[in-house]
Structures are given as C-alpha cells and as structure tokens.
mmCIF file of C-alpha atoms and ligand atoms in Angstrom:
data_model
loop_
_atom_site.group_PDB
_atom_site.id
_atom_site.type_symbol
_atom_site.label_atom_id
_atom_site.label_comp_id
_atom_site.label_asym_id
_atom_site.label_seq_id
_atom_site.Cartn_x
_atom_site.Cartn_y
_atom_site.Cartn_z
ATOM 1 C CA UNK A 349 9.003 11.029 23.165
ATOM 2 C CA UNK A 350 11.891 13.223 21.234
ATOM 3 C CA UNK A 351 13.483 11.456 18.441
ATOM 4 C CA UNK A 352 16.718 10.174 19.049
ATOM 5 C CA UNK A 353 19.425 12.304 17.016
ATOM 6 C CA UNK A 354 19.901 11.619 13.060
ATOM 7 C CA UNK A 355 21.528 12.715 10.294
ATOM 8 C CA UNK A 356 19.295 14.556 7.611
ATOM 9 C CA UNK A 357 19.925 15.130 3.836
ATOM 10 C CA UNK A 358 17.034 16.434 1.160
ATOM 11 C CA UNK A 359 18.634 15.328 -2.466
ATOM 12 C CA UNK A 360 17.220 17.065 -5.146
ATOM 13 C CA UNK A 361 17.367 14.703 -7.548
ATOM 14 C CA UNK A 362 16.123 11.368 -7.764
ATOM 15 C CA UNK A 363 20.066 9.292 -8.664
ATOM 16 C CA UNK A 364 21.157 11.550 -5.798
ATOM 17 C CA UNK A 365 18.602 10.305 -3.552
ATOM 18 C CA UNK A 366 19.775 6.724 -4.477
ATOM 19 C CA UNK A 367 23.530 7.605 -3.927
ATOM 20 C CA UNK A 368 23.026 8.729 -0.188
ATOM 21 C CA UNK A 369 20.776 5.616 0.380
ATOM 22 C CA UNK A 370 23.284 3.103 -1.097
ATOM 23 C CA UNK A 371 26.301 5.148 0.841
ATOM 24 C CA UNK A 372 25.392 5.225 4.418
ATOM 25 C CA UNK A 373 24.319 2.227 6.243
ATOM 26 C CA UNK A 374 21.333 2.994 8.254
ATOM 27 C CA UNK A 375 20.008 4.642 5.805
ATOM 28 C CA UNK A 376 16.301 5.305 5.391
ATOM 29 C CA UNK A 377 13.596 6.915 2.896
ATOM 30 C CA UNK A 378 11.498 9.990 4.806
ATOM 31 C CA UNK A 379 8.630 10.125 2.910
ATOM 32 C CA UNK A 380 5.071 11.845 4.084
ATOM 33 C CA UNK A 381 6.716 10.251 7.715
ATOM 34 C CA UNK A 382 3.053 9.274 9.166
ATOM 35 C CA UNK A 383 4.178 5.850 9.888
ATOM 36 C CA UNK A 384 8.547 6.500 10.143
ATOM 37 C CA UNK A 385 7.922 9.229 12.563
ATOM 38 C CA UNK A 386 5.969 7.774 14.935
ATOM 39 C CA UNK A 387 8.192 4.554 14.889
ATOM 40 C CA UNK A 388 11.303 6.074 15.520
ATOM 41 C CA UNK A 389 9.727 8.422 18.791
ATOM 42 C CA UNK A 390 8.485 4.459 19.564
ATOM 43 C CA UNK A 391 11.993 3.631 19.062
ATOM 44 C CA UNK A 392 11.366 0.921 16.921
ATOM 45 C CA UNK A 393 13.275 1.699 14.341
ATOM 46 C CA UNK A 394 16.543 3.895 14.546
ATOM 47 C CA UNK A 395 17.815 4.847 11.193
ATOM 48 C CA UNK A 396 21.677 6.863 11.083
ATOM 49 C CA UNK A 397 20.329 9.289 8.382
ATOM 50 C CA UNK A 398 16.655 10.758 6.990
ATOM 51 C CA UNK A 399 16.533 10.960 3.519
ATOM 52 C CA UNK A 400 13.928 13.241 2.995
ATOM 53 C CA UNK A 401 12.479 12.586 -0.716
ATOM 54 C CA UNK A 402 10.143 15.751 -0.629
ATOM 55 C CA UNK A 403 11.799 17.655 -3.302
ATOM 56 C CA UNK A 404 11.694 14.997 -5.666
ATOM 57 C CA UNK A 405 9.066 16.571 -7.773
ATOM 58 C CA UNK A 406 9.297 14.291 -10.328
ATOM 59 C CA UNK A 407 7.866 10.817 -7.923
ATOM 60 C CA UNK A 408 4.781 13.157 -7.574
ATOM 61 C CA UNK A 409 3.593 12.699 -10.939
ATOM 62 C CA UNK A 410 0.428 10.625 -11.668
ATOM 63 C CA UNK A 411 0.186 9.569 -16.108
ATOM 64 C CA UNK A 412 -1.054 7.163 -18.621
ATOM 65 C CA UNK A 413 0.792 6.154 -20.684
ATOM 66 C CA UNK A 414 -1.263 3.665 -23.209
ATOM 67 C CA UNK A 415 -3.024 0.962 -20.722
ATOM 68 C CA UNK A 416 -1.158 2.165 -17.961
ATOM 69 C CA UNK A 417 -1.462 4.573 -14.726
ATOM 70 C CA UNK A 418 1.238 5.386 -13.202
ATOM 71 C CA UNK A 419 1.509 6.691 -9.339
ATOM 72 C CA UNK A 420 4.782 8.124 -8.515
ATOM 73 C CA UNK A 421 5.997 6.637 -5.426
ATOM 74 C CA UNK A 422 5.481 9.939 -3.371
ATOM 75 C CA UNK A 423 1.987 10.987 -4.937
ATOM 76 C CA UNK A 424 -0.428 11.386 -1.467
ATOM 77 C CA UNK A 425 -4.010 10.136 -1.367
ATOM 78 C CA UNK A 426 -5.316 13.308 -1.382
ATOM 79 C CA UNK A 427 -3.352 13.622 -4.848
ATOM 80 C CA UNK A 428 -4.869 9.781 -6.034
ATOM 81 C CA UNK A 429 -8.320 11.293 -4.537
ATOM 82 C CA UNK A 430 -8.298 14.280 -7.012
ATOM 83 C CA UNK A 431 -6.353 13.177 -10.223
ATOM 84 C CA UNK A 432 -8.343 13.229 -12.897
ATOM 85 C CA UNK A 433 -5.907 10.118 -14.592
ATOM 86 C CA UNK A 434 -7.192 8.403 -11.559
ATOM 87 C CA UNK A 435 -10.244 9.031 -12.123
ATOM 88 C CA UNK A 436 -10.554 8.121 -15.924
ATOM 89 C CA UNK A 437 -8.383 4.951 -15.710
ATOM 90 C CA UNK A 438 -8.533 3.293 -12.157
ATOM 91 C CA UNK A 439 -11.138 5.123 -9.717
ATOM 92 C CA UNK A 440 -11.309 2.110 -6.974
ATOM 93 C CA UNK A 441 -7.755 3.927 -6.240
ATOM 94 C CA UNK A 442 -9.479 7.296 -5.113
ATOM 95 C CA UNK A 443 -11.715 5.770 -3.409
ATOM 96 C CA UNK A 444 -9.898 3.496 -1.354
ATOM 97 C CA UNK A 445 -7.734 6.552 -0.496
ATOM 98 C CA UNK A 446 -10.492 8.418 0.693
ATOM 99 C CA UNK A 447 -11.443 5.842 3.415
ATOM 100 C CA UNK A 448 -7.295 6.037 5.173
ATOM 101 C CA UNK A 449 -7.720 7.631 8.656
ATOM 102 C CA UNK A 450 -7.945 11.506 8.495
ATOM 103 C CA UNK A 451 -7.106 14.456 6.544
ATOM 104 C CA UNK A 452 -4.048 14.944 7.531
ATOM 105 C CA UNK A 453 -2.942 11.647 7.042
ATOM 106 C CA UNK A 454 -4.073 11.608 3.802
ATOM 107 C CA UNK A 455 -2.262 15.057 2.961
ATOM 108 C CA UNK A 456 1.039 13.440 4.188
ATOM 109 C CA UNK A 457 1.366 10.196 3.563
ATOM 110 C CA UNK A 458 2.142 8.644 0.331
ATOM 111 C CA UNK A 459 1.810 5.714 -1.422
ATOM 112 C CA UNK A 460 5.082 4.554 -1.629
ATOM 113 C CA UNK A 461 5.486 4.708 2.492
ATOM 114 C CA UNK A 462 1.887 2.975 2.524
ATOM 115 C CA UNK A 463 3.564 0.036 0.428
ATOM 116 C CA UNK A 464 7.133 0.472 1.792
ATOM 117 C CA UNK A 465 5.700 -0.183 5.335
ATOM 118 C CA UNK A 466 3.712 -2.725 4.586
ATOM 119 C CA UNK A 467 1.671 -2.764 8.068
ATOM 120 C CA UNK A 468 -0.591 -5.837 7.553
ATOM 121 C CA UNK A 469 -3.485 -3.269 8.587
ATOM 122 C CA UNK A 470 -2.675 -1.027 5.216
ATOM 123 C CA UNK A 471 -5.162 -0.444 2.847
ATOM 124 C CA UNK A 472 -3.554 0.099 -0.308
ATOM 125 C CA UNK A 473 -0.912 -3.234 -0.191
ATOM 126 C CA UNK A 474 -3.875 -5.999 -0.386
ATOM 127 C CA UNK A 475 -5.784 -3.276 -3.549
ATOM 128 C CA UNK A 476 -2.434 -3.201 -5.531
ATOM 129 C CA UNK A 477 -2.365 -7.085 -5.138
ATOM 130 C CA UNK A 478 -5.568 -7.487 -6.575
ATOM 131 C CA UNK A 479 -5.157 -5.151 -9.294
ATOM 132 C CA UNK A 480 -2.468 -6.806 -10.624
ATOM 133 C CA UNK A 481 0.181 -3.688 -10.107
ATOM 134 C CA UNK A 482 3.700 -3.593 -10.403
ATOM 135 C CA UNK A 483 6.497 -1.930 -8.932
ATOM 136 C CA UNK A 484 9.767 0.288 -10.383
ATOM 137 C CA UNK A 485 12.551 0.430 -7.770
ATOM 138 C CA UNK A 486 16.000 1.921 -8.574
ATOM 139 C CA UNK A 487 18.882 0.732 -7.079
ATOM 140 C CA UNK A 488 23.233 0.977 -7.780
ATOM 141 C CA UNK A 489 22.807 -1.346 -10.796
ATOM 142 C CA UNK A 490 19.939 0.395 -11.807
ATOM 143 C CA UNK A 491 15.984 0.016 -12.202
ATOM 144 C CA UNK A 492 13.975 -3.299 -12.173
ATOM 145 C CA UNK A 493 9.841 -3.902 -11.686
ATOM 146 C CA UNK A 494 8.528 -6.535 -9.489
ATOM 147 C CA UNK A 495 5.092 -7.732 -9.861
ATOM 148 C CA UNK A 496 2.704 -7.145 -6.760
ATOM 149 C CA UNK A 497 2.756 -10.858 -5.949
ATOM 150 C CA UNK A 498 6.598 -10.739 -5.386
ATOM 151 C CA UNK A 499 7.064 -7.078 -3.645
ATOM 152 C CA UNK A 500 5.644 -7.987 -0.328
ATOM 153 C CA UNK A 501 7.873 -10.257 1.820
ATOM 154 C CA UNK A 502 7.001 -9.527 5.620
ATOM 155 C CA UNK A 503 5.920 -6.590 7.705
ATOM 156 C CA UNK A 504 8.474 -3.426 6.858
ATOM 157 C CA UNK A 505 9.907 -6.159 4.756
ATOM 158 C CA UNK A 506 9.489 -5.310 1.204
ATOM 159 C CA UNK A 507 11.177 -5.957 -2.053
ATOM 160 C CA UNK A 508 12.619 -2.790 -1.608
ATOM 161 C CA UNK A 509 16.416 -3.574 -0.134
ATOM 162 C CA UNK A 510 18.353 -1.272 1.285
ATOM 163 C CA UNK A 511 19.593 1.506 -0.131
ATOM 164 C CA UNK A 512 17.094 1.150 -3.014
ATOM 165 C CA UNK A 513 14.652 3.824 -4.198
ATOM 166 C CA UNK A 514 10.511 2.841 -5.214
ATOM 167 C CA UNK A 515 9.931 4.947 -7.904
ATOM 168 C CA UNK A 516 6.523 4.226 -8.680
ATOM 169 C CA UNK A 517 3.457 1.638 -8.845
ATOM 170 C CA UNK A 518 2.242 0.747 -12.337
ATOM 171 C CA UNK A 519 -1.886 0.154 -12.130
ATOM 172 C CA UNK A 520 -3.466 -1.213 -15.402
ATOM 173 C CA UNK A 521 -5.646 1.392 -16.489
ATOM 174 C CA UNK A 522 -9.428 0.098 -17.011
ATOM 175 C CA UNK A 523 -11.786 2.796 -16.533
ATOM 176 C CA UNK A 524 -14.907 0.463 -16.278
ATOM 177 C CA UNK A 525 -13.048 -2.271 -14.283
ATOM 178 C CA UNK A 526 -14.705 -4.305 -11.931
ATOM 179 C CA UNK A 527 -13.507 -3.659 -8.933
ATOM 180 C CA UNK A 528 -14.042 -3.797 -5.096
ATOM 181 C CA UNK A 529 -13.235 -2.892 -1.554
ATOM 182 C CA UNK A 530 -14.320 -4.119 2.039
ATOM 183 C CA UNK A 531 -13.238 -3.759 5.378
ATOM 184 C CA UNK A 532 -14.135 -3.947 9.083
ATOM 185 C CA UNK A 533 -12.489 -0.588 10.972
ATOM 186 C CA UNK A 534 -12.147 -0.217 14.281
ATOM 187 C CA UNK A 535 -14.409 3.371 14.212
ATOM 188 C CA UNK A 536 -14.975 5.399 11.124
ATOM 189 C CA UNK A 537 -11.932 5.631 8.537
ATOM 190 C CA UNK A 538 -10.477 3.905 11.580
ATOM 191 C CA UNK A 539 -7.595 0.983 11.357
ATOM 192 C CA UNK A 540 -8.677 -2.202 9.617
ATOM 193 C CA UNK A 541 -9.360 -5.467 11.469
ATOM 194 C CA UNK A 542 -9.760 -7.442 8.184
ATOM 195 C CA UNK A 543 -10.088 -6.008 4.547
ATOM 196 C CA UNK A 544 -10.113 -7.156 1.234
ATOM 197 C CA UNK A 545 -9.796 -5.886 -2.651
ATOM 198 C CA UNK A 546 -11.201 -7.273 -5.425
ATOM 199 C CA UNK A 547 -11.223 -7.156 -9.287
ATOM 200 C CA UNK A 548 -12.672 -9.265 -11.271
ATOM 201 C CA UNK A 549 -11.502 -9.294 -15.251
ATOM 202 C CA UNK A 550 -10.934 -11.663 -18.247
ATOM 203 C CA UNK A 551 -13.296 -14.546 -15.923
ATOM 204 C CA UNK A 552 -10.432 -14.176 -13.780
ATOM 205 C CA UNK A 553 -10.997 -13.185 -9.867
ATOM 206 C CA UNK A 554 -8.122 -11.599 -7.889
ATOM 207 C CA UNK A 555 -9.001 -11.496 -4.166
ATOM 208 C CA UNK A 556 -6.560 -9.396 -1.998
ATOM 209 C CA UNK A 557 -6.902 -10.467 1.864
ATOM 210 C CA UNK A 558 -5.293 -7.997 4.555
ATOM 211 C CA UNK A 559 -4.991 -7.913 8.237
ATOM 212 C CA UNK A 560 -4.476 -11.766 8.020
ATOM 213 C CA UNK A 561 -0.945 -12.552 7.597
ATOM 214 C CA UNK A 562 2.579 -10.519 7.519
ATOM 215 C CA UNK A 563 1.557 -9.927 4.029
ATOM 216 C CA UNK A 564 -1.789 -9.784 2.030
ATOM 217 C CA UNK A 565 -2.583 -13.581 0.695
ATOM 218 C CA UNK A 566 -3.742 -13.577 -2.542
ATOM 219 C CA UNK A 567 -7.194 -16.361 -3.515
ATOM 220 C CA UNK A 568 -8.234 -16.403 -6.958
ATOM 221 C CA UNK A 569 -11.847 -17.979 -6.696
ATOM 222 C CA UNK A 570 -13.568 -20.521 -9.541
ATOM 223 C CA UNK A 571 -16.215 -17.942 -10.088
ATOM 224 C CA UNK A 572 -17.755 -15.014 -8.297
ATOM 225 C CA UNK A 573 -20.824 -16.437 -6.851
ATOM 226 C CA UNK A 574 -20.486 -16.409 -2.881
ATOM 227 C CA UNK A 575 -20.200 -20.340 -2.599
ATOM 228 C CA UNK A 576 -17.011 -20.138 -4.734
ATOM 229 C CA UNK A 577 -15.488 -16.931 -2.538
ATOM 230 C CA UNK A 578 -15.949 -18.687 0.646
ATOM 231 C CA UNK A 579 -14.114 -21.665 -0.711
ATOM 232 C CA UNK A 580 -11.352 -19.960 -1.795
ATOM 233 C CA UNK A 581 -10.533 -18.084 1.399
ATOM 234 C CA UNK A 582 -11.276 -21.585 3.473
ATOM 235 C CA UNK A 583 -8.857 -22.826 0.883
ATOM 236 C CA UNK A 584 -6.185 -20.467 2.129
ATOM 237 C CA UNK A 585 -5.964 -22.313 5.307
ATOM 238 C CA UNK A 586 -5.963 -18.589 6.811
ATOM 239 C CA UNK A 587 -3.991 -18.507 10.138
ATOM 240 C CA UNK A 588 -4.647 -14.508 11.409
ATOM 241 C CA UNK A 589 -3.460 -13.523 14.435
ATOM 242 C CA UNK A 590 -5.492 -13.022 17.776
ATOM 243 C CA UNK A 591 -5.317 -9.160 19.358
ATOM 244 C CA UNK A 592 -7.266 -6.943 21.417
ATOM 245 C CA UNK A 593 -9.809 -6.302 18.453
ATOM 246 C CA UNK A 594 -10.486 -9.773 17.296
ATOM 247 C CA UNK A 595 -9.728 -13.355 17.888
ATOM 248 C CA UNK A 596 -8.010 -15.300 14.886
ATOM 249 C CA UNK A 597 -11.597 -17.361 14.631
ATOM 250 C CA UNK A 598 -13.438 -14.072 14.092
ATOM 251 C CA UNK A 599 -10.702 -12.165 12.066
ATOM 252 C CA UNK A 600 -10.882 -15.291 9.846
ATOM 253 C CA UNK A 601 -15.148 -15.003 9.257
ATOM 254 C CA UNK A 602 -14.197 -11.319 8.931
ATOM 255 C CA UNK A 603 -12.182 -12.041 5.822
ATOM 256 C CA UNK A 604 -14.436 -14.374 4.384
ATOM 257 C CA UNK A 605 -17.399 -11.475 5.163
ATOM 258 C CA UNK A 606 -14.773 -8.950 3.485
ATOM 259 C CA UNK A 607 -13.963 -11.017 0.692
ATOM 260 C CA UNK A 608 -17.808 -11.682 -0.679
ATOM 261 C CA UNK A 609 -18.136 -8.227 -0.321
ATOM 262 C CA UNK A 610 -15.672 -7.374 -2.527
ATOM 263 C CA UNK A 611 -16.464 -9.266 -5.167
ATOM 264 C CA UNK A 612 -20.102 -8.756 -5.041
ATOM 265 C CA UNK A 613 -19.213 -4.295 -5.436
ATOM 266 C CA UNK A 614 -16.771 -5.519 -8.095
ATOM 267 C CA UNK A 615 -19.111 -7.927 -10.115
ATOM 268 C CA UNK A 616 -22.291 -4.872 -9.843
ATOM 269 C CA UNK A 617 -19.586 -2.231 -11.199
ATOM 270 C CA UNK A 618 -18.376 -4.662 -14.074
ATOM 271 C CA UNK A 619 -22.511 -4.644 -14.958
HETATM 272 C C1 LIG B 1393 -3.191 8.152 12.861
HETATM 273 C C2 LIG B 1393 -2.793 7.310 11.675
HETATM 274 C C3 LIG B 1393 -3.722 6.428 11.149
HETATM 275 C C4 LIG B 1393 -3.403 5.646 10.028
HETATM 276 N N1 LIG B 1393 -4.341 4.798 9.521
HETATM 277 C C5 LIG B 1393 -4.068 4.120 8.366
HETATM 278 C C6 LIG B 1393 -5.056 3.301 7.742
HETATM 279 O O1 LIG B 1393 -6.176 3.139 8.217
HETATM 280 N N2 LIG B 1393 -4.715 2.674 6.586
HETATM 281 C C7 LIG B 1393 -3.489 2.816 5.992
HETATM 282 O O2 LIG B 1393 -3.267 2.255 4.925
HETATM 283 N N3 LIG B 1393 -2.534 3.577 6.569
HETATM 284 C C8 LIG B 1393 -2.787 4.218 7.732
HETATM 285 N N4 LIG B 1393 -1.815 4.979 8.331
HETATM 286 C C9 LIG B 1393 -0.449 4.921 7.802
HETATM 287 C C10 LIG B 1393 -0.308 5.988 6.734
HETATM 288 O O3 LIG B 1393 -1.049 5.606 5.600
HETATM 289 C C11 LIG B 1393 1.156 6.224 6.342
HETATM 290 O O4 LIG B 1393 1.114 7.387 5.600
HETATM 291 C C12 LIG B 1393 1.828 5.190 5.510
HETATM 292 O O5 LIG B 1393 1.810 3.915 6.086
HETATM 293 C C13 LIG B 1393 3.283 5.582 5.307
HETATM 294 O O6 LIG B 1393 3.380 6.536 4.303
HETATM 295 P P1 LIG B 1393 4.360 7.755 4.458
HETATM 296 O O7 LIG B 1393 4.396 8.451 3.127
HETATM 297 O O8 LIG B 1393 3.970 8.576 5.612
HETATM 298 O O9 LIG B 1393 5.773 7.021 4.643
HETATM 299 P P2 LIG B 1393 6.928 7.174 5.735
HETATM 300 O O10 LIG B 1393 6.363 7.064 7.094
HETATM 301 O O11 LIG B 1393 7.754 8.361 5.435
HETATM 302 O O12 LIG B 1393 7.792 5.876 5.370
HETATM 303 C C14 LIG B 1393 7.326 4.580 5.702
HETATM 304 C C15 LIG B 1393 8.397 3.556 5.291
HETATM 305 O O13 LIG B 1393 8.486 3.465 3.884
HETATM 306 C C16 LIG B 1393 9.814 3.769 3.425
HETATM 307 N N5 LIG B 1393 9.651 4.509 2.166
HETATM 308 C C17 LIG B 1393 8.806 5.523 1.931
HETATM 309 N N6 LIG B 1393 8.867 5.892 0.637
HETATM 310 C C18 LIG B 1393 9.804 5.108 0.058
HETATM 311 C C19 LIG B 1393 10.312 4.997 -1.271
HETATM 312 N N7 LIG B 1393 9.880 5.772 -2.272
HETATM 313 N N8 LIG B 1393 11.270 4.063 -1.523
HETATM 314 C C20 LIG B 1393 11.727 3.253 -0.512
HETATM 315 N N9 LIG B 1393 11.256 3.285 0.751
HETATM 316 C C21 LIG B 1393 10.311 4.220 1.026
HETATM 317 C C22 LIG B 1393 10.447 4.582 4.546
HETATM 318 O O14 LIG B 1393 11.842 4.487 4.542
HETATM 319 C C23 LIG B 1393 9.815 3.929 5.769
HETATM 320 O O15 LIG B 1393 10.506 2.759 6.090
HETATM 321 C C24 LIG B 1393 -2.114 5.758 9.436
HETATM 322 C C25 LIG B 1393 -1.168 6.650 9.982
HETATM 323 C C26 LIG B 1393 -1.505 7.424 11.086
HETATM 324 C C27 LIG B 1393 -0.487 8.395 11.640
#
C-alpha cells in the first residue's frame, strides 16, 4: 500500500531536530524506518510530518567515557556488531544484534527506533533492562536520563513524549560481565515468541522477560541456581498473551525455559 501523503524535513542539527518535533503536532522521528514505514503503509500510524534524523552524524557515535558505553540513539546493529568500544566494554550488545532478522534490517534500523517502538517482540528493550541502561532524551526544557526500569510504559509508548528527541542509551561498560541471552524465534533470526536477558553482577541477578507483557517485566532472582530462576518468573504472576504462535500457558514455560537459559550463559561467562 502507498503511504498516505506527509510532510518531510531532514534537520541538520540535533536542537533543530528537536524544534520541528516540539513545533508541529503530528510530529514523528524517521529513523532507520524498518518498523515506521511499514506501519504507516499499514496505516496504523499517520504522522503530519517525517523527521528524518539521518544527518545527525553526531547520534551515530558509539564511546566510553570512564565506566560507560555510550550508543547514540541512531547507531545500527551492524554498527553495535562491529565497534570495537562494543566489543571491549559490553559484547552481549553485538551479539544480541547479530541475531535481529536480516541484513538489511540490521543495516537500517537503529537502536533508538528498536527502543522507541518498543514492540513487546524486540530484542534489545528486555537486554537494556537487564543491563541496567539508561536513557538521554532532549526535549524544549532541555535533556534528562531515565533509568531502563522507567523508559518503557506500553507498546509505542515510551518515556519519550512527544516532540522529544532520544539521544542515546548509556550501557555500563564491563568487559568480562556476566551476561546472557535466550529466545524462542519463530524460524532462524526470526521474530521472538518469548526471550529473555540476563546479567548477573555484585550477587545481584537482573532478569529481562520479553514477549510477555506490553513491556519487558523485570525478576531479580535469590540466586542463580535454576530452582531460584523458576521462582522468580512464577513470582511474576506472568499473564502473556495467547496468538497464533503460542498459547499464554506455553509462552509462559517459554519464559521460564528463556529465563534459566540466560542466566546459566551469563553465570559460565562470569567464570
Ligand atoms: C522484517 C523485519 C523483521 C524484524 N525483526 C525484528 C526482530 O526480530 N527483533 C527486533 O528487535 N526488531 C525487529 N524488527 C524491527 C527492527 O529492529 C526496527 O529496526 C526497529 O524496531 C525500529 O528501528 P528503526 O531505526 O527502523 O526505527 P523507525 O522505524 O524509524 O522508528 C520507530 C519508532 O521510533 C521512533 N524513534 C526512532 N528514533 C527515535 C529517536 N531517536 N527519538 C525519538 N523517537 C525515535 C520513531 O518516531 C518511531 O515511532 C524487524 C523489522 C523488520 C522490517
């Protein structure tokens, strides 16, 4: 289906950017457009104007700075997959990256729309969770950062209001971190039925649950045994929804099978 028409501006500098958001109601953020694309030919979304963020060179940039790494908000995968900073500092990012759909996809799309969005089925919402990331968003009264636990609020629902900018994700950097990733795809690199990140640090356990709620849930388990994972994600009372690739009942073993998963790769890594 054609797109519906739109307005279309490409600022060249970040404040501008901000200015035309804040300006024109209807107003939306084009970034790598894998996921805004296809939902405005679905015509399920209809923004007024497209501002296209592709010249802003400067939310490209991947650093660390002391203890942290930070993604700009329009870095691709295929930029997390072959930074070096990545690499050195947080590599459970590249490789997480490396398992979203195909090339393409990964050439286009960026983090900031993978977060922005916030599809349940994303794979890099639930990992930022359980790393313990935050986020930089500039708005008219200026910049503030909002832990993962508070950025996600439903699905396309984001602490990102409108006519506000993400600027980038702050990832402690921890080379040797232990830290894990598990899903259930529907095919190779396919969509996830049920994933889950973990990273285990300090004897503290952050487990990241997606594809089970509007918005990953966050368990911290006792200890990283299995016994104690399991109870933490039957202590989350999860209530997943029921589709065409998996009833709630088996969604909800699928997390559980997920989560155990995760934290076992994330305990042998800490070794
Ligand atoms: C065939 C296919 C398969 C896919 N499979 C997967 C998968 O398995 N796992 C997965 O995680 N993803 C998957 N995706 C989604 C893909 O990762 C998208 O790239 C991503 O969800 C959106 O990123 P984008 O850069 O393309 O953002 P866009 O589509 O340009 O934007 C998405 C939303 O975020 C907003 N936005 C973007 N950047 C900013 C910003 N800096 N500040 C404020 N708002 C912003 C936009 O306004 C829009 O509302 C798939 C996509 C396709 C087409």
């Amino acid at each position: 289906m054609l797109l519906r028409e739109v307005e279309y501006a490409r600022p060249s500098s970040v404040d501008e950017a901000v200015r035309l958001l804040a300006s024109h109601d209807g107003a939306r953020a084009l970034a790598g457009g894998q996921t805004l694309v296809s939902v405005m030919k679905a015509r399920a979304a209809s923004p007024d104007v497209l501002v296209d963020l592709s010249r802003l060179d400067d939310l490209r940039e991947i650093t660390v700075s002391g203890d942290t790494l930070q993604l700009g908000a329009m870095a691709t995968y295929t930029q997390l997959m072959a930074s070096s900073e990545v690499d050195v500092s947080r590599p459970i990012l590249a490789e997480v990256a490396a398992q979203i759909a195909d090339v393409q996809v990964r050439n286009r799309g960026t983090i900031g729309g993978n977060i922005c969005s916030n599809d349940p089925t994303n794979h890099l919402p639930p990992l930022l969770l359980a790393l313990g990331a935050s986020m930089t968003i500039r708005g008219a009264d200026g910049d503030r950062t909002v832990p993962a636990d508070e950025f996600f609020l439903g699905v396309y629902l984001t602490a990102v209001g409108e006519g506000e900018l993400l600027l980038f994700v702050s990832v402690p950097a921890a080379a040797k971190a232990a830290d894990g990733f598990a899903s259930i795809t529907i095919g190779r690199d396919g969509t996830c039925i049920a994933n889950a990140a973990a990273s285990v640090s300090g004897g503290e356990t952050r487990v990241a649950l997606g594809c089970v709620d509007a918005v990953p849930i966050l368990v911290t388990p006792a200890a990283t045994d299995e016994d104690s994972v399991r109870e933490a994600v039957a202590d989350a009372g999860l209530e997943p929804p029921s589709d065409v690739h998996a009833s709630a009942e088996y969604r909800r073993h699928l997390a559980t099978v997920c989560a155990v998963r995760a934290v076992q790769q994330a305990v042998e890594r800490g070794r």
